[in-house]
Every structure is written in C-alpha cells, then in structure tokens.
XYZ file of C-alpha atoms in Angstrom:
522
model
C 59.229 41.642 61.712
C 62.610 42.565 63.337
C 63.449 45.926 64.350
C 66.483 47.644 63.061
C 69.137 47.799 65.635
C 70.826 51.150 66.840
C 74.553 51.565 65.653
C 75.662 51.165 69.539
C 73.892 48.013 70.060
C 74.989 46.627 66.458
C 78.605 47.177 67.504
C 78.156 45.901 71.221
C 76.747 42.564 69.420
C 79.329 42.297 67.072
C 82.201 42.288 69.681
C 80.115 39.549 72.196
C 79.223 37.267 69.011
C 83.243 37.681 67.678
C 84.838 34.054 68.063
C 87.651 33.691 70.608
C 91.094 34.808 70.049
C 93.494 31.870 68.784
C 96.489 32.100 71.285
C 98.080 33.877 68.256
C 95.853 36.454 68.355
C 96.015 37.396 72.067
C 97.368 40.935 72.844
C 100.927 41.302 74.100
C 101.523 42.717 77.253
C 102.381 46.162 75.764
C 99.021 46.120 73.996
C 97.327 44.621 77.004
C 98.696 48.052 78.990
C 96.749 50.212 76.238
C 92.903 48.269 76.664
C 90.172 51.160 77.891
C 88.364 50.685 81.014
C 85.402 47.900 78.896
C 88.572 45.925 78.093
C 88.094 47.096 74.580
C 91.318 47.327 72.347
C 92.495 50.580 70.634
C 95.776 51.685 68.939
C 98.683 52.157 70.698
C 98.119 55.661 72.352
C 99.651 58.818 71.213
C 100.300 60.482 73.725
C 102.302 58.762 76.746
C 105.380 59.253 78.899
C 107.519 59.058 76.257
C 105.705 61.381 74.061
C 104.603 64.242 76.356
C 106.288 67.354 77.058
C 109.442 66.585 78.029
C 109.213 69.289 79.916
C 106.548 69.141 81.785
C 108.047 65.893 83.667
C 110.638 68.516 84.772
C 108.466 70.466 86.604
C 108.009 70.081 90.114
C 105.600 72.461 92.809
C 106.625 71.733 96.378
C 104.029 73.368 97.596
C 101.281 70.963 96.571
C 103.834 67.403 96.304
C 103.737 64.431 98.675
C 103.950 65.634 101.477
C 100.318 67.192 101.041
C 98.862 64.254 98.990
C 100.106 61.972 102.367
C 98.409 65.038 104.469
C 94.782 64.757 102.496
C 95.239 60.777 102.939
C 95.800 60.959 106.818
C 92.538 63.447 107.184
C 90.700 60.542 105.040
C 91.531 58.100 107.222
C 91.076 60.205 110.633
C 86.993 60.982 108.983
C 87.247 56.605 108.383
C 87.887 56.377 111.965
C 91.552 55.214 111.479
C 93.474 55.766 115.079
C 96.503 57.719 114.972
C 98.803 59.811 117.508
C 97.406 63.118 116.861
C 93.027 63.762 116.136
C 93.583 66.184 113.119
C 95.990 67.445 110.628
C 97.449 71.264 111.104
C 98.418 72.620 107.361
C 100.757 74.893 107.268
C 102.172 74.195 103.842
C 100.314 76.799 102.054
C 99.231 80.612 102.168
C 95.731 79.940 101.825
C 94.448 82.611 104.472
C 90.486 81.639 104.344
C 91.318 77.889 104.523
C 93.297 78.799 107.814
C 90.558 80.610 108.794
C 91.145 84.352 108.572
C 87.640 85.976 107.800
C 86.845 87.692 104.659
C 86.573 91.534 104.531
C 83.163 92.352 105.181
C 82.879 95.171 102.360
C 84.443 93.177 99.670
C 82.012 90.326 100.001
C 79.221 92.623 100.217
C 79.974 94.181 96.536
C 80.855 90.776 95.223
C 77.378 89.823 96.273
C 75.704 92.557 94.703
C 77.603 92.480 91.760
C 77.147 88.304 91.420
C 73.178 89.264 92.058
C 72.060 92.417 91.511
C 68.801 92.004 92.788
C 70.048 92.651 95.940
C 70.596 95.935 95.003
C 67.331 96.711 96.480
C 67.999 95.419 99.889
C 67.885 97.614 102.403
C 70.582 95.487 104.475
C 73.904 96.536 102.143
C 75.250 100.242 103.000
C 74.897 102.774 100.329
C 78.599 102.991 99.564
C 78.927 99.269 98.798
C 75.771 99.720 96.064
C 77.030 102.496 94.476
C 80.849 100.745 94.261
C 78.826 97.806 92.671
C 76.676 99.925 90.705
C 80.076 101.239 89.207
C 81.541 98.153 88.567
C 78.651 96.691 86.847
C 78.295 99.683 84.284
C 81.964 98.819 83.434
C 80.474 95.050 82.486
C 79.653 93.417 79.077
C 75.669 93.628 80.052
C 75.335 94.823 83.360
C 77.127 91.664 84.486
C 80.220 90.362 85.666
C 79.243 86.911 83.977
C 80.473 88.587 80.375
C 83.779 88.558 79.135
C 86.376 91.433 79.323
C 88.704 93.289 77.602
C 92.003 90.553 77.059
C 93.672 93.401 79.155
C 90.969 93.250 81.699
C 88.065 95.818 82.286
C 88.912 99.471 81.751
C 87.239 101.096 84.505
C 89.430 98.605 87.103
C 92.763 99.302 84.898
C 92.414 102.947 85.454
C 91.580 102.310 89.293
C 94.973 100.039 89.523
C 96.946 102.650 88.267
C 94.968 105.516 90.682
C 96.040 103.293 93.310
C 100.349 103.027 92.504
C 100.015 106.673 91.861
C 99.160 107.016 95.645
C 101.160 104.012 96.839
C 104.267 105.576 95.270
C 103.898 108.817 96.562
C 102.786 110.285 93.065
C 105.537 108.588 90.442
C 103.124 108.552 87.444
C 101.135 105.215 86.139
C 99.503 104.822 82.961
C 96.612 102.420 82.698
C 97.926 101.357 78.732
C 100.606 99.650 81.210
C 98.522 97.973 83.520
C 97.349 93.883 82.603
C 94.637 92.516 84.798
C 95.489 88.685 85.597
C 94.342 85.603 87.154
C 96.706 85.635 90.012
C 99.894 87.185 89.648
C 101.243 83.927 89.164
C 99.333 84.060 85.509
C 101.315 87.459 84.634
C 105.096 86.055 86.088
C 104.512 82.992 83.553
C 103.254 84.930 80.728
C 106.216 87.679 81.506
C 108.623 84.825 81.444
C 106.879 83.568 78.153
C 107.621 86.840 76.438
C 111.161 86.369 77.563
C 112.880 82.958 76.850
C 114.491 82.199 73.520
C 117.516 80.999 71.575
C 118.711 77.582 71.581
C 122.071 76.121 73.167
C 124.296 78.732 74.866
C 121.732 81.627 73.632
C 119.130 79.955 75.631
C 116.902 82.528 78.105
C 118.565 82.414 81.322
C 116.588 83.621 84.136
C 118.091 84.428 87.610
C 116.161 83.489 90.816
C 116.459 83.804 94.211
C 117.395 80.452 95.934
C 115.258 79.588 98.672
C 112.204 80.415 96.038
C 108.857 80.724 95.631
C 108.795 77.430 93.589
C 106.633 78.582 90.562
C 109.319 80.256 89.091
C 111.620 76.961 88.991
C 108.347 75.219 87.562
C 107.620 77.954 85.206
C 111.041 77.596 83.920
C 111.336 74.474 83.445
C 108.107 74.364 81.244
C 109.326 76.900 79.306
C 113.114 74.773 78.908
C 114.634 77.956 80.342
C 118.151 77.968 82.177
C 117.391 78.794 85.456
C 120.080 80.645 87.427
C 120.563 80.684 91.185
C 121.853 83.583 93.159
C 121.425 82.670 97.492
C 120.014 85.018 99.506
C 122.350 85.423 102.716
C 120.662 83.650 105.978
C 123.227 85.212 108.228
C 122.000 88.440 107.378
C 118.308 87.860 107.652
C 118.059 86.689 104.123
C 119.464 89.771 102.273
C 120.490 89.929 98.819
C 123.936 91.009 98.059
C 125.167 92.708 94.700
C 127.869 90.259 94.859
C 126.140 87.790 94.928
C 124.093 88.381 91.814
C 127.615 89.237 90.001
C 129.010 85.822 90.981
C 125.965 83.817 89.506
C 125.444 86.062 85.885
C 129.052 85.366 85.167
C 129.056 81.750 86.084
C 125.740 81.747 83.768
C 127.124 83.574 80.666
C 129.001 80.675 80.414
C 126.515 78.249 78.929
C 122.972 80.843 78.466
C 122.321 84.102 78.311
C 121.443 85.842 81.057
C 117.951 87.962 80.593
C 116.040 88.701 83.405
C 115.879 88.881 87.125
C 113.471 87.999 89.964
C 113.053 89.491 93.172
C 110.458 88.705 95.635
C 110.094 91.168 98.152
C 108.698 91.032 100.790
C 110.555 87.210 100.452
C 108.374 84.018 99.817
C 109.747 81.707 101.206
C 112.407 83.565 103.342
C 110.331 86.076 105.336
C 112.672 89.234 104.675
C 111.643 92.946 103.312
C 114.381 94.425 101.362
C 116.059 97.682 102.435
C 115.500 100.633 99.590
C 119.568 100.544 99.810
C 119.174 97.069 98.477
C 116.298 98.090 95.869
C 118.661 100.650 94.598
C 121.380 98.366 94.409
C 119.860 95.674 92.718
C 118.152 98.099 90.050
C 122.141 99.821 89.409
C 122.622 95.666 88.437
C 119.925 95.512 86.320
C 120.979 98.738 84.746
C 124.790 97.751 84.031
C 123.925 93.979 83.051
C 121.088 95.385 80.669
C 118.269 92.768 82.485
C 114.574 92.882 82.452
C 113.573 93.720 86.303
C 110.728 91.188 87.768
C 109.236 92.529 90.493
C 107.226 90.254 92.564
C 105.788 92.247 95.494
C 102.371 90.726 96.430
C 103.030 90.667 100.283
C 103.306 94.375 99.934
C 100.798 94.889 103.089
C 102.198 92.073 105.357
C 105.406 94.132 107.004
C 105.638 93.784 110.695
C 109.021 94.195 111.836
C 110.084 97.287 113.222
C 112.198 99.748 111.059
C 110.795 97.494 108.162
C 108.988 99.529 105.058
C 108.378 97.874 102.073
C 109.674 100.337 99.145
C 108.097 98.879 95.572
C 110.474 98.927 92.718
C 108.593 100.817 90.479
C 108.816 103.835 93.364
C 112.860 103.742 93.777
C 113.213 103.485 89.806
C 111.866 106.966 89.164
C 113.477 108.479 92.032
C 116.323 107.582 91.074
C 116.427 109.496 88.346
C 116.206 109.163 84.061
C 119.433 107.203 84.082
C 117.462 104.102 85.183
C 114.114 105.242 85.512
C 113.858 105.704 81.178
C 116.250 102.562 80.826
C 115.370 99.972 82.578
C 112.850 97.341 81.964
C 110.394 96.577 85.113
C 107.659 94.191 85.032
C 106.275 93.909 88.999
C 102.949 92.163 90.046
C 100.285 92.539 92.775
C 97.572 89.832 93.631
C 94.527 89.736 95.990
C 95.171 86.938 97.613
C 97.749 87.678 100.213
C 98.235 90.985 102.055
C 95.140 91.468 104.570
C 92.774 90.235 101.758
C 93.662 86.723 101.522
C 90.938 85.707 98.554
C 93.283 83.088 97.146
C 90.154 81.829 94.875
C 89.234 84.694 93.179
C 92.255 84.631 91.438
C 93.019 88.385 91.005
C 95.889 90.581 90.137
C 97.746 92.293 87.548
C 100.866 93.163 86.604
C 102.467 96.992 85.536
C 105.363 97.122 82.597
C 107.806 100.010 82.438
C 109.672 100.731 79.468
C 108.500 97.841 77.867
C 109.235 98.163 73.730
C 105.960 99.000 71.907
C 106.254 96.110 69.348
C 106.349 93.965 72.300
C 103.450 95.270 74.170
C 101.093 94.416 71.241
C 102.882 90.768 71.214
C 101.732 91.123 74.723
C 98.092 92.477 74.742
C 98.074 89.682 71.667
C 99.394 86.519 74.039
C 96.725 87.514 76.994
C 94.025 87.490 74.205
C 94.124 83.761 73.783
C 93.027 83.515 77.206
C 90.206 85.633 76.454
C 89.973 87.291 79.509
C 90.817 87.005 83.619
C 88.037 86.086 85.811
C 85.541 88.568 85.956
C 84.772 88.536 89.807
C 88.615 88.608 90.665
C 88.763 91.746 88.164
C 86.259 93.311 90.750
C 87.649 92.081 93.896
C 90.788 93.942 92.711
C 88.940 97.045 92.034
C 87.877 97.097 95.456
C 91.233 96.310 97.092
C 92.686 99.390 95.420
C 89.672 101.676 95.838
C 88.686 100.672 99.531
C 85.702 102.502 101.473
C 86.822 106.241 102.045
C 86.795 107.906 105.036
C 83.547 110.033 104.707
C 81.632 106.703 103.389
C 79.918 104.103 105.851
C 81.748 101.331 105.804
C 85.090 102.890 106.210
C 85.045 102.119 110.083
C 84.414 98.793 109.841
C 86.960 97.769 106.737
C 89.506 99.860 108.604
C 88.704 97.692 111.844
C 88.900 94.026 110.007
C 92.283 94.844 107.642
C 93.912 96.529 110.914
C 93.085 92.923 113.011
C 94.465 90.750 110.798
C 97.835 92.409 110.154
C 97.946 92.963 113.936
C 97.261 89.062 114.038
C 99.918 88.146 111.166
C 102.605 90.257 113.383
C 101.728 88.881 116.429
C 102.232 85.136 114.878
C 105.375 86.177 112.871
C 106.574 87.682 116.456
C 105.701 84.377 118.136
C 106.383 81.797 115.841
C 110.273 83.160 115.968
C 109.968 83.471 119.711
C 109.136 80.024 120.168
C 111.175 78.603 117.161
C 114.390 79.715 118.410
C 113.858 78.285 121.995
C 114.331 74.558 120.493
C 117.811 73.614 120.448
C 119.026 72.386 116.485
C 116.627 74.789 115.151
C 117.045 78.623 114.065
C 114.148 80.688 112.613
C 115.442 84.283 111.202
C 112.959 87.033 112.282
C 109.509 87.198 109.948
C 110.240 90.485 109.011
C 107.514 90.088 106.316
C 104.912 88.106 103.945
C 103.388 85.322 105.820
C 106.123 82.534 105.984
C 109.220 81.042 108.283
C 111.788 79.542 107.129
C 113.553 78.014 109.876
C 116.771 76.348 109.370
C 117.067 72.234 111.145
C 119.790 70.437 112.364
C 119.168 66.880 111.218
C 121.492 64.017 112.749
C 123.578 62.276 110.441
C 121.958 58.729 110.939
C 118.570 60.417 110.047
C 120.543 61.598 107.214
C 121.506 57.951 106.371
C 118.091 56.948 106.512
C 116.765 59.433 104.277
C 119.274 57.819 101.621
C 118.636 54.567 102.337
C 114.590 55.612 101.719
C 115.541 57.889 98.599
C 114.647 60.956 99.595
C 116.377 64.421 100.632
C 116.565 64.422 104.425
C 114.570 67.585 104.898
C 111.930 65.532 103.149
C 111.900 62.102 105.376
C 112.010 65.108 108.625
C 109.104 66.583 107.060
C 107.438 63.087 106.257
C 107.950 61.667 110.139
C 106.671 65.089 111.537
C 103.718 64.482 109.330
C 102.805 60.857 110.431
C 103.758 61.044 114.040
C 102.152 64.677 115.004
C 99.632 65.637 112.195
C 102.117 68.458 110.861
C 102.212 69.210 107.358
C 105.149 71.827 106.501
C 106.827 71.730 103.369
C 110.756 70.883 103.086
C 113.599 73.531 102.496
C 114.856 70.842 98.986
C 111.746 72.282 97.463
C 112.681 75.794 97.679
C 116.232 75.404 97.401
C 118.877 75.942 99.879
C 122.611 75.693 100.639
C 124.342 72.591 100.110
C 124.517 70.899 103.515
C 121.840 72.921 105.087
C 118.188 72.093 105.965
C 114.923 74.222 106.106
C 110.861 73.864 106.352
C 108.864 76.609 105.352
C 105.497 76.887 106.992
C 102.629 80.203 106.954
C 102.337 81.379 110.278
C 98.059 81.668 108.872
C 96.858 79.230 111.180
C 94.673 80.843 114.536
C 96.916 81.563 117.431
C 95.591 78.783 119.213
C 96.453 76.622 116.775
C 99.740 78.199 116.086
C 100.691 77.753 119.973
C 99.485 74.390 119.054
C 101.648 73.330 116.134
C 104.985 75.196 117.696
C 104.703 72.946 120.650
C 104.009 69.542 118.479
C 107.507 70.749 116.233
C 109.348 71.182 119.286
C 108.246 67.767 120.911
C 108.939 66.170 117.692
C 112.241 67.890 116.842
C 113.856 66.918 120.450
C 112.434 63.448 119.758
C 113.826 63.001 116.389
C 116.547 64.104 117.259
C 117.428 61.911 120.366
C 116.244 59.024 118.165
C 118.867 59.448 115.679
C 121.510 60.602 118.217
C-alpha cells in the first residue's frame, strides 16, 4: 500500500521529476531577474520600479541616508575587529536624546511602569503621587489597560490634560479639548495636516511653503503627497531670521505655476538653531492673514531655549492677543511631541497637534482620516499626559523631576554655548549662536578642488566633506544639501546631544579634520 502524498510534497515532486528545459524553453534574462529565492519561476511581478509610487522614489530623508547606513557599516566592522583611524563612531546626525545618552525622567518611567504592569501598584518602592497619576490614567483605558485601543482622537482624559496645559503655557488664551488630536509623533499630525491640504492638478496644485534649511520631513512629506513645495531662506546673517520679504518674494514666484496654501514655521528652528522674536510671530501671522494661508506651527523644541533675551512665544499665544482680526480668521494647526524638549522619549512616539479655526466639515474629514489608523500608541498617549501634568509642588516627586528636567537643559545650554565657542575658533568654518532646539548648523568653506572631486565622485560637496569626515575620524554629521541651503554655500547639521566629554571630543576631531581637508585640497 502507498500512502497518499501531502499537496506540498506532490508539487515539490512534480517540479524535480519535470524533464529539462529545451534551450527554447530557458527563461530570458528579464524572466531570470523575477525567479524567488528556490529558483522557482512566477509571473512577471506587479509591482516594481516602474510600477510603484512614483512618488515615493522622490522622497528623500537626510537624516537617516548614506551617510548613516556607511556609519552603522563602520561600527560593524570596528565590533569584526576591522582597524581603522578612530576606535568608535560619534553620531551626531540625529536628535535621539536617550541614544546619546541623556537619562530618562525618573517620574515618567515610574508611571509608565505601573501603568505597563499594574501589579506594581502594590509596591511599596513607587511614591504615592506616581500611583495615583497611574491609577488615573488607567481608569481612562479600554480595560484598565493601556494595551486597548483609544479613541481615533486619542484618550479623553489626556486630551483634556493637553489643553489644561496650553491654557497655562499661554498665559490663559482658551483651549478646547474638541481641538486637540493625540498623535504618534508630531511628525504623524504635520503629514496628516498636509494630507488634508494638497489638491488640484496642474497650476491649482497644493503649494506648500517651507523654510529652506528644513527639517527634511516636510520636503519628504511633500513629495509623497506630489505637492509643490515652495522655498522661502531663512537669513544666516541675521542668525537665521525669517523676513516678511522674504516670504512675499517666494508666494509670488509660486502663484505662478501652484497655488499657494499653507505655511510652515519651525520655531525654535530644526535645523537652524534660531527662536523667533514675537515681532517676527506677529509678522508672519499679518502674512498669513493677508495671503489667506493655513498657519503650521511646528514648535516641539518649545523647552530647549538657552540664549539670553531668547523666549519662545507659541503661535497659538500671539494669535489671540492680537486681537479678532486674526485671532477668528486665521487658520493655525501647531504640534508638540515628547520626544525633544527635556523629555527626549523619541520611541514612545507621542504628541498631538491643536487646530484653530479649522471649518467644521473639515474637522469630521479629520477625526474620520485619524480613524483609519485606529488609534496612537497607547503608552506615548500617557507619556504625554505626564509631560503636561508633571509632579506638583506639594507632591513627592516634585523635587526630584524638578532636579533632572533643570540638569539637562542646563546641559543642552552649556553644549549649545560650547559647541559655538569652539566652532567658530576653526578658520573656514562659522557656526551662528544655538539660540535654541538641539542643533548647529555651521556653515564650511570647502576648497574648490574638493569641490571638483565631489563632481568627479557624483555627489554634492557638502556630502563627499561629510563622507571623508566620516571614514577618516568616526564622525557622522549630516550635510547642509539635505536640508537645503543657498546656492554656493555649504553646511552640516549635527545635535549638540552627545555627553560633554564626548562633545569636547567630536569638536576637536572636526577641527583636526577641517584644517586637514582643507590643506589637502589647498
């Protein structure tokens, strides 16, 4: 008796028993391209370069390109054993605070713990004030647990705590919770805001203005959306400021060929470094008013001001005090996160984003787009809820919280002090004061047969300076092309998050390299 064979092995059988191709039959090069992993043949696929998204090939995200892929392949080869010039790699490409290694807040992780397990509830080693902030969070859960979903807008109890918290920030101006949206990052709200924005075809196409150096999601963001983006430069003799006239000189260029709907500010700037003057706020906001453009407020470095005679004044605040002629007309949309600021818990992936005078049929096609994505992540929901409802004074854990977010923005200003200190000591390099946010932006002279050989190589010559700083001293900054910057100029932008020591560190290794290069290509 023979036993039946199971479909697999049937089909395995058949294919090893099949006679050989005839030459005739053998697969042309196109279809050998297309043969799975087993060598197995299938249909040409449907989905290839040619196919995709065109445009998704458009998009680019500096922060996260070569330059970092070469970084994670030089620590790979340092753990193999591989000899190079320098023993590790220094990142300073991204403003991941906790990879750097600034410490979390002690009181934060403590409710996170006792809201992720609840039986801890009963240990005796978590202050009172930390249980009874988890205790509230939890009763504001699907279940008693931050593993159920949310409300698409995000949990109630932390919406009405958001808005609680830009009532005090803003010096009373009321907030509504109906107009707070919980998010995963605020990055998730700027791409859904944009979403909501773009349309029309042609010369009606969505035209969005950004600031130029930028943070480069929005220039991704657009182009995945096939929006126009438009450029306006922020003015590097003048510490990065933003000019009126500026903005004026790119809309009208851009009504040309799109039309022109919205405009981005980042304040304090990513990648620049600057915190805008409330004359500037009010200035910009008079634009917004007289060019009838939806305001996008990105302010989630709201906490990291150092420089003296620096405040940072949020949009939102300036609109209403400046009075029903702008505060009851124009459209704002700005965003907070918990990952920068003191904070710095870039994986929890909180935020959420306010909207002012945004039309009611729109807000339900709103609250309707951030219910296909079910819900943000639970556990950033609560982290948030804690960042705008920290320990009180009369609660136990006050002293210490106050402590740990008072060191590390003492830190961040001490690094954004010396990191322009030192900068500016290296000839063919100038670094604009870190006024704010957690980035510098200093401006390099590369020679002009460095500039050759960047050509020659194909790539933009911030990026080949960028590349060789990598490979010979264990650097890893991210070019100026990827943020945009003036024709003819050349920038890095690095986060001054790394320890002191290893700030110190890195400055020195830029300035060795820097008078190297450039002697070598003198």
């Amino acid at each position: 008796t023979s036993l039946p064979l199971s479909p697999s092995l049937s089909f395995f059988l058949s294919l090893t028993l099949s006679p050989p191709l005839s030459l005739g039959d053998c697969p042309s090069d196109k279809s050998r391209t297309n043969m799975t992993e087993n060598g197995l043949l299938h249909p040409e696929r449907v989905l290839t370069l040619d196919t995709m998204n065109p445009n998704i090939k458009r998009v680019e995200y500096a922060v996260r390109g070569p330059i970092v892929q070469r970084a994670m392949q030089l620590e790979k080869e340092l753990q193999e054993g591989v000899k190079k010039p320098f023993t590790e790699v220094i990142k300073a490409n991204i403003g991941d605070c906790h990879a750097m290694g600034q410490q979390p807040i002690t009181f934060f992780r403590q409710v996170l713990a006792l809201c992720s397990y609840p039986e801890l509830l009963n240990d005796n080693k978590f202050p009172e004030d930390a249980k009874d902030r988890a205790r509230r969070i939890l009763q504001a859960c699907g279940g008693g647990s931050i593993g159920a979903y949310s409300a698409s807008q995000g949990i109630e109890l932390v919406r009405q705590d958001v808005s609680r918290y830009i009532v005090r920030r803003d010096g009373g101006v009321p907030s509504n919770p109906d107009n707070i949206y919980l998010s995963t990052g605020a990055s998730d709200a700027i791409a859904t805001m944009l979403k909501l924005l773009v349309s029309g075809e042609g010369p009606t196409r969505t035209g969005v203005m950004i600031s130029i150096p930028q943070y480069p999601l929005y220039s991704a963001a657009l182009a995945d959306l096939g929006a126009i983006q438009i450029n306006y430069y922020l003015d590097e003799s003048n510490n990065w400021s933003l000019a009126v006239g500026e903005l004026r000189r790119a809309l009208e260029a851009a009504r040309k060929h799109c039309n022109p709907r919205a405009l981005c500010v980042i304040n304090p700037g990513n990648p620049t470094g600057q915190v805008q003057s409330r004359q500037c706020i009010e200035d910009v906001i008079r634009f917004a008013a007289e060019e009838n453009l939806f305001l996008m407020a990105d302010e989630v470095y709201q906490d990291n001001v150092y420089a003296e005679g620096c405040q940072f004044h949020s949009f939102k605040k300036v609109l209403f005090e400046m009075g029903p002629k702008y505060s009851e007309k124009v459209e704002l949309a700005s965003f907070h996160s918990t990952s920068k600021c003191y904070m710095g818990e870039c994986g929890f992936r909180g935020g959420y984003m306010e909207v002012i005078n945004l039309d009611p049929a729109v807000k339900a096609q709103l609250t309707k787009l951030v219910s296909v994505r079910l819900c943000p992540p639970v556990p950033g929901q609560a982290l948030l809820d804690l960042v705008v409802n920290p320990p009180q004074p009369d609660e136990p854990s006050y002293s210490t919280f106050m402590n740990e977010r008072t060191a590390v923005l003492a830190a961040l200003a001490e690094k954004a002090r010396m990191t322009e200190e030192i900068l500016n000591k290296v000839p063919g390099i100038r670094c604009n004061p870190v006024q704010g946010a957690m980035y510098s932006f200093p401006q390099i002279q590369i020679p002009h047969k460095a500039i050759e050989e960047a050509k020659e190589k194909g790539q933009a010559p911030d990026m080949f300076y960028c590349m060789t700083l990598l490979d010979e001293m264990g650097i890893c900054v991210v070019p100026g092309s990827g943020f945009g910057q003036r024709d003819g100029t050349y920038h890095f932008r690095m986060t001054i998050l790394p320890p002191t020591d290893k700030l110190k560190i890195f400055l020195a290794k830029v300035k060795e390299f820097h008078q190297r290069f450039t002697e070598r290509y003198s």
